[in-house]
Tab-separated table of C-alpha atoms and ligand atoms in Angstrom:
chain	number	residue	atom	x	y	z
A	1	UNK	CA	-9.529	11.354	21.401
A	2	UNK	CA	-10.972	7.947	20.314
A	3	UNK	CA	-14.252	9.489	20.615
A	4	UNK	CA	-13.063	12.067	18.111
A	5	UNK	CA	-11.634	9.568	15.743
A	6	UNK	CA	-14.746	7.891	15.519
A	7	UNK	CA	-17.062	10.812	15.007
A	8	UNK	CA	-14.631	12.040	12.475
A	9	UNK	CA	-14.272	8.564	10.386
A	10	UNK	CA	-17.674	8.315	10.523
A	11	UNK	CA	-18.998	11.642	9.035
A	12	UNK	CA	-15.975	10.700	6.507
A	13	UNK	CA	-17.491	7.741	5.523
A	14	UNK	CA	-21.134	8.862	5.522
A	15	UNK	CA	-20.890	12.312	3.487
A	16	UNK	CA	-17.181	12.099	1.891
A	17	UNK	CA	-14.388	14.596	3.032
A	18	UNK	CA	-12.948	16.028	-0.063
A	19	UNK	CA	-12.642	15.700	-3.947
A	20	UNK	CA	-10.284	12.458	-3.806
A	21	UNK	CA	-7.014	13.451	-5.440
A	22	UNK	CA	-7.454	16.658	-7.312
A	23	UNK	CA	-3.959	17.110	-7.104
A	24	UNK	CA	-1.694	15.542	-4.376
A	25	UNK	CA	-0.333	19.119	-3.784
A	26	UNK	CA	-4.108	19.463	-2.260
A	27	UNK	CA	-3.646	16.543	-0.194
A	28	UNK	CA	-5.279	18.078	2.906
A	29	UNK	CA	-8.295	19.122	1.138
A	30	UNK	CA	-11.294	19.158	3.183
A	31	UNK	CA	-13.874	20.701	0.458
A	32	UNK	CA	-17.132	18.956	0.008
A	33	UNK	CA	-16.460	15.414	-1.455
A	34	UNK	CA	-17.267	13.819	-4.840
A	35	UNK	CA	-15.591	10.792	-3.357
A	36	UNK	CA	-15.887	8.797	-0.145
A	37	UNK	CA	-13.313	7.595	2.130
A	38	UNK	CA	-11.917	4.015	0.637
A	39	UNK	CA	-13.722	4.266	-2.420
A	40	UNK	CA	-11.071	4.144	-5.631
A	41	UNK	CA	-11.363	7.043	-8.245
A	42	UNK	CA	-10.033	5.554	-11.231
A	43	UNK	CA	-10.103	8.655	-12.989
A	44	UNK	CA	-7.462	10.204	-10.625
A	45	UNK	CA	-5.834	7.207	-9.790
A	46	UNK	CA	-5.958	7.622	-6.263
A	47	UNK	CA	-8.218	7.145	-3.354
A	48	UNK	CA	-9.317	9.369	-0.012
A	49	UNK	CA	-7.758	7.630	2.971
A	50	UNK	CA	-9.596	8.184	6.517
A	51	UNK	CA	-6.619	10.517	7.643
A	52	UNK	CA	-8.195	13.232	5.089
A	53	UNK	CA	-4.933	12.262	2.815
A	54	UNK	CA	-5.239	10.909	-0.794
A	55	UNK	CA	-3.154	8.011	-1.766
A	56	UNK	CA	-2.387	7.023	-5.300
A	57	UNK	CA	-3.656	3.158	-5.468
A	58	UNK	CA	-0.813	2.137	-7.813
A	59	UNK	CA	2.789	2.436	-7.038
A	60	UNK	CA	6.147	0.815	-6.957
A	61	UNK	CA	7.329	-1.704	-4.260
A	62	UNK	CA	11.207	-1.471	-3.510
A	63	UNK	CA	11.946	-4.866	-1.212
A	64	UNK	CA	15.300	-6.217	-2.708
A	65	UNK	CA	16.014	-3.022	-4.414
A	66	UNK	CA	19.639	-1.485	-3.303
A	67	UNK	CA	21.987	1.337	-4.237
A	68	UNK	CA	21.693	2.251	-8.026
A	69	UNK	CA	19.538	-0.663	-8.999
A	70	UNK	CA	16.801	1.269	-6.323
A	71	UNK	CA	17.556	4.891	-7.301
A	72	UNK	CA	17.506	3.847	-10.864
A	73	UNK	CA	13.710	2.308	-10.281
A	74	UNK	CA	12.531	4.810	-8.133
A	75	UNK	CA	13.582	7.695	-11.116
A	76	UNK	CA	12.111	5.253	-13.617
A	77	UNK	CA	8.963	4.871	-11.432
A	78	UNK	CA	8.600	9.055	-11.391
A	79	UNK	CA	9.484	9.369	-15.032
A	80	UNK	CA	6.542	6.551	-15.529
A	81	UNK	CA	3.769	8.859	-13.590
A	82	UNK	CA	3.963	6.593	-10.575
A	83	UNK	CA	3.546	8.629	-7.289
A	84	UNK	CA	3.358	5.922	-4.713
A	85	UNK	CA	6.521	4.163	-3.108
A	86	UNK	CA	6.630	1.391	-0.393
A	87	UNK	CA	9.651	1.263	1.303
A	88	UNK	CA	10.552	-0.231	5.014
A	89	UNK	CA	13.587	0.408	7.567
A	90	UNK	CA	13.976	-3.831	6.832
A	91	UNK	CA	14.511	-3.032	3.084
A	92	UNK	CA	17.660	-0.717	4.130
A	93	UNK	CA	17.252	1.565	1.371
A	94	UNK	CA	15.080	4.658	2.737
A	95	UNK	CA	18.543	7.096	2.069
A	96	UNK	CA	18.600	5.834	-1.977
A	97	UNK	CA	15.021	6.235	-2.136
A	98	UNK	CA	15.030	9.993	-0.441
A	99	UNK	CA	17.768	10.665	-2.981
A	100	UNK	CA	15.792	9.627	-5.841
A	101	UNK	CA	13.145	11.789	-4.864
A	102	UNK	CA	15.137	14.792	-4.044
A	103	UNK	CA	17.034	14.670	-7.357
A	104	UNK	CA	13.637	14.119	-9.454
A	105	UNK	CA	11.533	16.806	-10.899
A	106	UNK	CA	8.528	15.756	-9.143
A	107	UNK	CA	7.013	18.267	-6.307
A	108	UNK	CA	7.631	16.712	-2.878
A	109	UNK	CA	3.768	16.918	-2.299
A	110	UNK	CA	2.955	14.967	-5.429
A	111	UNK	CA	4.617	11.954	-3.925
A	112	UNK	CA	3.399	9.526	-1.214
A	113	UNK	CA	5.908	7.350	0.444
A	114	UNK	CA	5.083	4.688	2.682
A	115	UNK	CA	7.780	3.306	5.423
A	116	UNK	CA	7.711	0.842	8.172
A	117	UNK	CA	9.036	0.409	11.581
A	118	UNK	CA	10.057	-3.201	12.176
A	119	UNK	CA	9.611	-5.290	15.473
A	120	UNK	CA	13.326	-5.112	16.567
A	121	UNK	CA	12.470	-0.863	16.573
A	122	UNK	CA	9.615	-1.101	18.951
A	123	UNK	CA	11.358	-1.125	22.029
A	124	UNK	CA	12.433	2.563	20.785
A	125	UNK	CA	9.890	3.659	18.495
A	126	UNK	CA	10.650	7.582	18.598
A	127	UNK	CA	14.355	7.249	17.937
A	128	UNK	CA	13.310	4.481	14.883
A	129	UNK	CA	10.799	7.404	13.588
A	130	UNK	CA	13.756	9.945	13.814
A	131	UNK	CA	15.931	7.755	11.853
A	132	UNK	CA	13.483	7.300	9.171
A	133	UNK	CA	12.849	10.772	8.893
A	134	UNK	CA	16.588	11.442	8.624
A	135	UNK	CA	17.393	8.786	6.124
A	136	UNK	CA	14.227	9.413	4.046
A	137	UNK	CA	15.217	13.454	4.138
A	138	UNK	CA	11.892	14.444	2.441
A	139	UNK	CA	10.826	16.454	5.273
A	140	UNK	CA	7.575	14.367	6.546
A	141	UNK	CA	6.821	10.695	5.658
A	142	UNK	CA	3.309	10.490	4.203
A	143	UNK	CA	2.693	6.855	5.789
A	144	UNK	CA	4.240	5.383	8.332
A	145	UNK	CA	2.983	1.224	9.146
A	146	UNK	CA	4.377	-1.234	11.677
A	147	UNK	CA	5.708	-3.928	9.881
A	148	UNK	CA	4.300	-6.699	11.821
A	149	UNK	CA	2.831	-7.563	15.093
A	150	UNK	CA	5.261	-7.915	17.745
A	151	UNK	CA	6.183	-7.092	21.350
A	152	UNK	CA	5.496	-3.598	22.070
A	153	UNK	CA	3.615	-2.658	18.867
A	154	UNK	CA	0.759	-0.690	20.960
A	155	UNK	CA	3.569	1.540	22.355
A	156	UNK	CA	5.258	1.932	19.190
A	157	UNK	CA	1.778	2.795	17.505
A	158	UNK	CA	1.385	5.119	19.975
A	159	UNK	CA	4.578	6.889	19.317
A	160	UNK	CA	3.445	7.272	15.698
A	161	UNK	CA	0.389	8.890	16.678
A	162	UNK	CA	2.408	11.334	18.445
A	163	UNK	CA	4.669	12.020	15.116
A	164	UNK	CA	1.209	12.454	13.458
A	165	UNK	CA	0.393	14.983	16.306
A	166	UNK	CA	3.886	16.547	15.815
A	167	UNK	CA	3.541	16.787	12.311
A	168	UNK	CA	6.401	14.462	11.125
A	169	UNK	CA	4.076	11.851	9.652
A	170	UNK	CA	0.427	12.420	7.900
A	171	UNK	CA	-0.880	9.136	8.272
A	172	UNK	CA	-0.415	5.725	9.957
A	173	UNK	CA	-1.339	2.166	9.695
A	174	UNK	CA	-0.904	-1.187	9.906
A	175	UNK	CA	1.059	-4.380	7.793
A	176	UNK	CA	0.139	-8.159	8.344
A	177	UNK	CA	-2.660	-7.628	10.595
A	178	UNK	CA	-5.453	-10.052	10.370
A	179	UNK	CA	-9.114	-9.803	11.750
A	180	UNK	CA	-8.322	-11.062	15.322
A	181	UNK	CA	-4.987	-9.038	15.417
A	182	UNK	CA	-7.031	-6.065	14.417
A	183	UNK	CA	-9.831	-7.015	16.946
A	184	UNK	CA	-7.220	-7.152	19.655
A	185	UNK	CA	-5.171	-4.215	18.553
A	186	UNK	CA	-7.534	-1.308	17.720
A	187	UNK	CA	-9.681	-0.903	21.207
A	188	UNK	CA	-5.651	-0.179	22.413
A	189	UNK	CA	-5.385	2.909	19.869
A	190	UNK	CA	-6.660	6.362	19.295
A	191	UNK	CA	-5.868	7.137	15.528
A	192	UNK	CA	-7.748	4.387	13.354
A	193	UNK	CA	-5.194	2.562	10.889
A	194	UNK	CA	-5.706	4.773	7.384
A	195	UNK	CA	-4.267	1.579	5.852
A	196	UNK	CA	-3.487	-2.342	6.259
A	197	UNK	CA	-0.903	-3.847	4.130
A	198	UNK	CA	-1.230	-7.615	3.786
A	199	UNK	CA	-0.111	-10.385	1.070
A	200	UNK	CA	-2.348	-10.379	-1.691
A	201	UNK	CA	-2.875	-11.846	-5.091
A	202	UNK	CA	-4.690	-14.360	-6.892
A	203	UNK	CA	-3.216	-17.786	-5.110
A	204	UNK	CA	-3.742	-15.826	-1.601
A	205	UNK	CA	-6.551	-13.470	-1.880
A	206	UNK	CA	-7.694	-12.988	1.893
A	207	UNK	CA	-11.472	-12.930	1.006
A	208	UNK	CA	-12.658	-12.831	4.336
A	209	UNK	CA	-9.746	-10.327	5.527
A	210	UNK	CA	-10.409	-7.970	2.675
A	211	UNK	CA	-13.982	-6.596	3.620
A	212	UNK	CA	-13.525	-6.646	7.195
A	213	UNK	CA	-10.939	-4.308	7.034
A	214	UNK	CA	-12.678	-1.793	4.283
A	215	UNK	CA	-16.071	-2.069	6.449
A	216	UNK	CA	-13.455	-0.161	9.261
A	217	UNK	CA	-12.910	2.766	6.676
A	218	UNK	CA	-9.281	1.165	5.970
A	219	UNK	CA	-7.582	0.917	3.062
A	220	UNK	CA	-5.948	-2.253	2.045
A	221	UNK	CA	-2.520	-2.701	0.326
A	222	UNK	CA	-1.832	-5.725	-1.181
A	223	UNK	CA	2.013	-7.043	-1.097
A	224	UNK	CA	3.378	-9.864	-3.316
A	225	UNK	CA	0.578	-8.570	-6.106
A	226	UNK	CA	2.421	-10.855	-8.301
A	227	UNK	CA	3.555	-13.760	-6.050
A	228	UNK	CA	6.656	-12.431	-4.987
A	229	UNK	CA	10.199	-12.994	-6.313
A	230	UNK	CA	10.676	-16.966	-7.064
A	231	UNK	CA	6.606	-17.317	-7.531
A	232	UNK	CA	6.055	-14.974	-10.269
A	233	UNK	CA	6.147	-17.402	-12.957
A	234	UNK	CA	3.719	-19.548	-11.904
A	235	UNK	CA	0.874	-16.728	-11.460
A	236	UNK	CA	1.786	-14.819	-14.627
A	237	UNK	CA	1.944	-17.958	-16.420
A	238	UNK	CA	-1.333	-19.203	-14.967
A	239	UNK	CA	-3.662	-20.229	-17.775
A	240	UNK	CA	-6.766	-18.324	-16.621
A	241	UNK	CA	-4.648	-15.438	-16.211
A	242	UNK	CA	-2.883	-15.387	-19.434
A	243	UNK	CA	-6.484	-15.946	-21.333
A	244	UNK	CA	-7.847	-12.960	-19.970
A	245	UNK	CA	-4.758	-10.795	-20.578
A	246	UNK	CA	-4.983	-12.223	-24.324
A	247	UNK	CA	-8.388	-11.222	-24.694
A	248	UNK	CA	-7.631	-7.626	-23.543
A	249	UNK	CA	-4.319	-7.305	-25.127
A	250	UNK	CA	-2.791	-6.690	-22.005
A	251	UNK	CA	0.231	-8.711	-20.001
A	252	UNK	CA	-0.872	-11.147	-17.181
A	253	UNK	CA	0.837	-8.465	-14.780
A	254	UNK	CA	-1.725	-5.960	-15.838
A	255	UNK	CA	-4.713	-8.263	-15.392
A	256	UNK	CA	-3.399	-9.314	-12.209
A	257	UNK	CA	-2.983	-5.498	-10.978
A	258	UNK	CA	-6.315	-4.315	-12.576
A	259	UNK	CA	-7.912	-7.389	-10.529
A	260	UNK	CA	-6.772	-6.326	-7.376
A	261	UNK	CA	-8.036	-2.116	-8.223
A	262	UNK	CA	-11.206	-3.570	-8.960
A	263	UNK	CA	-11.438	-5.389	-5.712
A	264	UNK	CA	-10.484	-2.297	-4.245
A	265	UNK	CA	-6.886	-3.438	-3.069
A	266	UNK	CA	-3.980	-0.575	-3.474
A	267	UNK	CA	-1.272	-2.262	-6.006
A	268	UNK	CA	2.783	-1.709	-5.226
A	269	UNK	CA	4.376	-4.664	-7.892
A	270	UNK	CA	8.086	-4.349	-7.429
A	271	UNK	CA	10.227	-4.090	-10.611
A	272	UNK	CA	13.833	-2.811	-11.366
A	273	UNK	CA	12.966	-3.263	-15.113
A	274	UNK	CA	11.800	0.164	-16.619
A	275	UNK	CA	9.564	-1.695	-19.142
A	276	UNK	CA	7.850	-3.652	-16.456
A	277	UNK	CA	7.696	-0.304	-14.312
A	278	UNK	CA	5.744	1.818	-16.921
A	279	UNK	CA	3.634	-1.566	-17.546
A	280	UNK	CA	2.545	-1.482	-14.367
A	281	UNK	CA	0.975	1.827	-14.611
A	282	UNK	CA	-0.958	1.196	-17.647
A	283	UNK	CA	-4.028	-0.515	-15.836
A	284	UNK	CA	-6.680	2.039	-16.638
A	285	UNK	CA	-7.717	1.954	-20.303
A	286	UNK	CA	-9.162	-1.756	-19.876
A	287	UNK	CA	-11.798	-3.223	-17.285
A	288	UNK	CA	-12.435	-6.766	-16.231
A	289	UNK	CA	-15.888	-8.323	-16.825
A	290	UNK	CA	-17.796	-9.768	-13.928
A	291	UNK	CA	-17.448	-13.040	-14.877
A	292	UNK	CA	-13.388	-12.457	-15.314
A	293	UNK	CA	-13.427	-11.534	-11.705
A	294	UNK	CA	-14.971	-14.569	-10.835
A	295	UNK	CA	-12.709	-16.635	-12.891
A	296	UNK	CA	-9.637	-14.995	-11.025
A	297	UNK	CA	-11.499	-15.331	-7.698
A	298	UNK	CA	-12.058	-18.917	-8.680
A	299	UNK	CA	-7.779	-19.348	-8.396
A	300	UNK	CA	-7.586	-19.027	-4.759
A	301	UNK	CA	-5.664	-21.719	-3.106
A	302	UNK	CA	-4.991	-20.024	0.402
A	303	UNK	CA	-1.178	-20.414	-0.499
A	304	UNK	CA	0.731	-17.764	1.289
A	305	UNK	CA	4.190	-17.137	-0.080
A	306	UNK	CA	5.583	-15.932	3.129
A	307	UNK	CA	4.849	-15.809	6.703
A	308	UNK	CA	5.883	-13.474	9.702
B	401	NAP	P1	6.042	-8.817	-6.495
B	401	NAP	O1	5.769	-7.211	-6.879
B	401	NAP	O2	4.851	-9.609	-6.422
B	401	NAP	O3	6.551	-9.340	-7.907
B	401	NAP	C1	8.279	-8.605	-7.949
B	401	NAP	C2	8.681	-9.313	-9.570
B	401	NAP	O4	7.667	-9.216	-10.565
B	401	NAP	C3	10.068	-8.877	-9.777
B	401	NAP	O5	10.610	-10.334	-9.703
B	401	NAP	C4	9.800	-8.204	-10.912
B	401	NAP	O6	11.020	-8.390	-11.921
B	401	NAP	C5	8.859	-9.106	-11.454
B	401	NAP	N1	7.691	-8.049	-12.130
B	401	NAP	C6	7.107	-6.873	-12.156
B	401	NAP	N2	6.482	-6.309	-13.054
B	401	NAP	C7	6.273	-7.403	-13.889
B	401	NAP	C8	5.964	-7.284	-14.813
B	401	NAP	N3	5.015	-6.002	-15.471
B	401	NAP	N4	6.065	-8.318	-15.612
B	401	NAP	C9	6.646	-9.475	-15.633
B	401	NAP	N5	7.539	-9.368	-13.935
B	401	NAP	C10	7.236	-8.633	-13.342
B	401	NAP	O7	6.822	-9.057	-5.369
B	401	NAP	P2	7.571	-8.072	-4.038
B	401	NAP	O8	8.336	-6.799	-4.997
B	401	NAP	O9	8.478	-8.787	-3.341
B	401	NAP	O10	6.100	-7.126	-3.552
B	401	NAP	C11	5.688	-5.706	-3.814
B	401	NAP	C12	6.192	-4.964	-2.328
B	401	NAP	O11	5.357	-5.430	-1.427
B	401	NAP	C13	7.615	-5.090	-2.087
B	401	NAP	O12	8.571	-4.602	-3.385
B	401	NAP	C14	7.485	-4.437	-1.093
B	401	NAP	O13	7.357	-2.947	-1.216
B	401	NAP	C15	6.246	-4.937	-0.772
B	401	NAP	N6	6.354	-6.101	0.574
B	401	NAP	C16	5.539	-5.984	1.781
B	401	NAP	C17	6.104	-6.923	2.805
B	401	NAP	C18	5.291	-6.593	4.125
B	401	NAP	O14	5.336	-7.509	5.089
B	401	NAP	N7	4.914	-5.607	4.558
B	401	NAP	C19	6.307	-8.336	2.237
B	401	NAP	C20	6.921	-8.118	1.403
B	401	NAP	C21	6.573	-7.032	-0.104
B	401	NAP	P3	11.492	-7.109	-12.602
B	401	NAP	O15	12.339	-6.542	-11.436
B	401	NAP	O16	12.197	-7.514	-13.679
B	401	NAP	O17	10.412	-6.522	-13.191
């Protein structure tokens, strides 16, 4: 199995697998490629994963959104064209997210839902996967991640591998795994993670970690793209970012999100404000110059805003 996965990955990396994201409902397309695994398609606004599925490159994060606030945020996001939704068992909102998806006019196959198993579920991963499927109630799960490293994480990952084989989950990955953790973890599993989701923003850039993960054919997604609640004012008010935003007639949030995309990092900003949700999708009508990218890269302070 390991060898098959390695051959699959190498082939997809070399030749590409499918025309990326032609339509999310042709999600498992295996026709010859215009895009390679991990290469962002800015036209179609998505990326081909090493699992063969395509994933949008901008989405919405749902940490701390609950009940009607959560349902309304998801509805606003779907109405704004967002097709990538990030949730987790730990956020306690999979039920609301499933309801909003079932209630919307967008076809299920066009929506990409990520959820996560928390370490306190690693001792009973099969039941935890069933719980996520039941709570979301949207048929299959597009992507499931292990939320953090923890006791039993290899067994939990193996249970996710089995769920892929059973057709319950389409792609799997990890969150809060860094270079050392990956080097230890990867030899113990069969299916290469399709995604690693880590904290990434201009004050905490992970410039050593991102290229390492990407070199493995794994797509990187950033959490707290705007710094996280309690930290957004500093980032959105940063002089360099504000100046670049003014030069492009966009908002500081849009500059930060676009900077991520140009680094090959998928963004999932959290918001319950419909105006922000829409604004956070408008990232494709401007491009940061190399100099602007360098100026934002120079803001790195190794300032992590959350630990696990
Ligand atoms: P974030 O996206 O960095 O920031 C969210 C904050 O930014 C909210 O207060 C939101 O307020 C504000 N905001 C959003 N868009 C804005 C805009 N255009 N202009 C001004 N303010 C804006 O933080 P986050 O939501 O905590 O993180 C993003 C997602 O990452 C989470 O929702 C979650 O899905 C994921 N995450 C994963 C992990 C992990 O361990 N894997 C950890 C943390 C988070 P409004 O509601 O007013 O717009």
